[in-house]
GROMACS .gro file of C-alpha atoms in nm:
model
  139
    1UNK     CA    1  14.231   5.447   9.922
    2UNK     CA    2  14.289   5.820  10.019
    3UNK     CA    3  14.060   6.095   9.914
    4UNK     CA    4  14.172   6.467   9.867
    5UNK     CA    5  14.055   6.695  10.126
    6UNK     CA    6  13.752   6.874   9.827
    7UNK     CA    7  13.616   6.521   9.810
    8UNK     CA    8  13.634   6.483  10.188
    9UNK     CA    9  13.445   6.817  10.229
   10UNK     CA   10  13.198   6.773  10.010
   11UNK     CA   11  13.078   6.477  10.147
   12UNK     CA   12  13.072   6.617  10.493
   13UNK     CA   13  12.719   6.727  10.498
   14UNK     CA   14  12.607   6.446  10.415
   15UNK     CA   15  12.822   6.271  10.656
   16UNK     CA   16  12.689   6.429  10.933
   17UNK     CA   17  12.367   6.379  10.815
   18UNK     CA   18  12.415   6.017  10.802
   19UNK     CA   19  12.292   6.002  10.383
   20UNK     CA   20  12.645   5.844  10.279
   21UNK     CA   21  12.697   5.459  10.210
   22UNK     CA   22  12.884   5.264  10.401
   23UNK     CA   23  13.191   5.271  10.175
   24UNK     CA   24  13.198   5.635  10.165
   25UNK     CA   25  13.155   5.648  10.538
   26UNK     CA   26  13.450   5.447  10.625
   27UNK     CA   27  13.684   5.688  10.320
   28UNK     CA   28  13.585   6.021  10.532
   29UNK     CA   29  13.646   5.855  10.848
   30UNK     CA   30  13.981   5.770  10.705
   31UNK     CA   31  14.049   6.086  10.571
   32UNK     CA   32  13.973   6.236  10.918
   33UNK     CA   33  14.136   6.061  11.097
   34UNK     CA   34  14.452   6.182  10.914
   35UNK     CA   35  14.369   6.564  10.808
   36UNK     CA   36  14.354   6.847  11.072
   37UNK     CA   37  14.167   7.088  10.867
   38UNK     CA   38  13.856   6.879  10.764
   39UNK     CA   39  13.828   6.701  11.103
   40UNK     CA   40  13.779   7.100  11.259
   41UNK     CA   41  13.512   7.147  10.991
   42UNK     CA   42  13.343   6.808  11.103
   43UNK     CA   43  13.387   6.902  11.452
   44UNK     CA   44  13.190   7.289  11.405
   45UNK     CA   45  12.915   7.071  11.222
   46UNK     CA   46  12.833   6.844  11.439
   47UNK     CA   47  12.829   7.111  11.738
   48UNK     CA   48  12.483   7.178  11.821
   49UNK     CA   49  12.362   7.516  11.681
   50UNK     CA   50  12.083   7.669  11.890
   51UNK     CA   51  11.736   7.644  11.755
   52UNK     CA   52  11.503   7.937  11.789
   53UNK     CA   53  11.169   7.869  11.832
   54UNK     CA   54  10.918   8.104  11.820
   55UNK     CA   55  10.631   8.021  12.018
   56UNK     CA   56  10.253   8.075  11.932
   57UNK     CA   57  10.194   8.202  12.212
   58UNK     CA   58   9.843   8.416  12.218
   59UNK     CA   59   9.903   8.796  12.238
   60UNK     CA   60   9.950   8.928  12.552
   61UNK     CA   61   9.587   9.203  12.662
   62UNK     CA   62   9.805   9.519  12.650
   63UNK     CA   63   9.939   9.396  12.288
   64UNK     CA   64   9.560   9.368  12.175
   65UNK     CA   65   9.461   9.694  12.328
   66UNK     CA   66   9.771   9.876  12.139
   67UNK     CA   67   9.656   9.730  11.846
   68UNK     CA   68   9.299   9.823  11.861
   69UNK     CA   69   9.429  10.204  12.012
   70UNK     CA   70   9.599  10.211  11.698
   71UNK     CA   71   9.305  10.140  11.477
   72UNK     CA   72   9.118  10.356  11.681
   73UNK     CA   73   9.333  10.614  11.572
   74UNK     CA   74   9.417  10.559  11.226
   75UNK     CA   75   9.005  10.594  11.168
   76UNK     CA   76   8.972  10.888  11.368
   77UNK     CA   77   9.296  11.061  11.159
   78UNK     CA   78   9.154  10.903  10.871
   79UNK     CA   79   8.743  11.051  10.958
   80UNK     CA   80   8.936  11.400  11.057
   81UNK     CA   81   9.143  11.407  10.657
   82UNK     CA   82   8.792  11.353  10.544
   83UNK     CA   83   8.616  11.641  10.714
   84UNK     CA   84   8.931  11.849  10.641
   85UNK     CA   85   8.904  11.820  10.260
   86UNK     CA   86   8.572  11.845  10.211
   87UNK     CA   87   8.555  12.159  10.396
   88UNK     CA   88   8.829  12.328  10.202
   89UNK     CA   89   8.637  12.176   9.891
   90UNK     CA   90   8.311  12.306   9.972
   91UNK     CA   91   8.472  12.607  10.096
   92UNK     CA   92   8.608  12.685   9.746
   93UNK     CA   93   8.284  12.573   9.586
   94UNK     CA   94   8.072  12.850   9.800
   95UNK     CA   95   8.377  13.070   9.769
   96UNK     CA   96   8.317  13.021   9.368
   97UNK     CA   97   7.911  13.060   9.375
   98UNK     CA   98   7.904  13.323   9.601
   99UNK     CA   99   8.137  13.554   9.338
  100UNK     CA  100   7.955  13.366   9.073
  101UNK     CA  101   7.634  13.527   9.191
  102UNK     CA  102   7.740  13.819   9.324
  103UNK     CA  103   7.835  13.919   8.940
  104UNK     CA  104   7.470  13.872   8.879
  105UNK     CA  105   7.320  14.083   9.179
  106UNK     CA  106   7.573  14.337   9.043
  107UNK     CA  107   7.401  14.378   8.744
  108UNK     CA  108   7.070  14.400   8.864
  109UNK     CA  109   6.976  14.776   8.871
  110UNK     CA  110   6.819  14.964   9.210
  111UNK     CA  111   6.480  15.032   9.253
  112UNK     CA  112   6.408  15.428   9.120
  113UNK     CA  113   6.287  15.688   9.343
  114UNK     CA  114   6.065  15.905   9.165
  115UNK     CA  115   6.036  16.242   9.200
  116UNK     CA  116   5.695  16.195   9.452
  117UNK     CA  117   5.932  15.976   9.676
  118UNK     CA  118   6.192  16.242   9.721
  119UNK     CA  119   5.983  16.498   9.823
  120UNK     CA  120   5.890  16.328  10.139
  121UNK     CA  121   5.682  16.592  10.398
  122UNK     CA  122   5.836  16.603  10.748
  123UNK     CA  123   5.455  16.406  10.859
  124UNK     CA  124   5.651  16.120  11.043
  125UNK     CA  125   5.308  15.901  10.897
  126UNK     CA  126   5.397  15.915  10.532
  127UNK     CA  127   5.779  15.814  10.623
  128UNK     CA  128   5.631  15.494  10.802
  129UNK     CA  129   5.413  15.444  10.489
  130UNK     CA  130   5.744  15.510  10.262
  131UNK     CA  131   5.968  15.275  10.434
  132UNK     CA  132   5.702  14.949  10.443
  133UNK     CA  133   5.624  15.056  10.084
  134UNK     CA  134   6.021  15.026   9.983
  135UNK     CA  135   6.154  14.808  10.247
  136UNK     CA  136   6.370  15.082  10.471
  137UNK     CA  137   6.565  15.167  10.152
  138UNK     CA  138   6.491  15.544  10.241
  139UNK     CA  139   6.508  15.692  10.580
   0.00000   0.00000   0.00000
């Protein structure tokens, strides 16, 4: 009994992986024996196709120090962003307080110089007296 060539190649995988019976083992061998085309597909499945393997192989000492450089670094970038905005915050907080209060002192009025304080004698011991009295406000 012949089989067409979409039969044939269907059951080639499982031909190669020896899962057919032994009745449908001896119709592909058949079949390959007389088709060109499906033998050539048996024959690239059945070549060897390289494995790759990766190894666990432990990490080599300069691959651990990289990684813990790298840490290193990403915490001191990350400690640096920190310090960064909270200076520019605070900066714009005492920015904001010191114009905040500044209003205030603003509105506070002076100290008034009577008429006794302006008429100061040239005796250089009453200007002493003057300036402790008021803080150096008048010279």
């Amino acid at each position: 009994m012949k089989i067409s060539c979409e039969i044939a190649q269907d059951l080639l995988p499982l031909y190669v992986d020896k899962l057919t019976s032994n009745e449908s083992n001896i119709l592909v061998n058949n079949h390959l024996k007389e088709c060109e085309s499906c033998n050539q597909i048996y024959n690239e499945m059945i070549e060897e196709i390289p494995i790759v393997v990766h190894s666990e192989e432990e990490p080599s000492e300069n691959t651990e120090k990289q990684l813990i450089k790298r840490i290193k670094n990403r915490k001191v970038i990350s400690v640096s962003s920190l310090i960064i905005i909270f200076s520019v915050f605070g900066f714009i907080i005492g920015a904001f307080v010191f114009y905040s209060n500044n209003a205030i002192i603003k509105r506070v009025e002076p100290i008034p110089i009577t008429i006794e304080n302006r008429n100061i004698n040239t005796n250089p011991a009453e200007k002493i007296q003057l300036n402790l009295r008021f803080g150096s406000l008048i010279k």
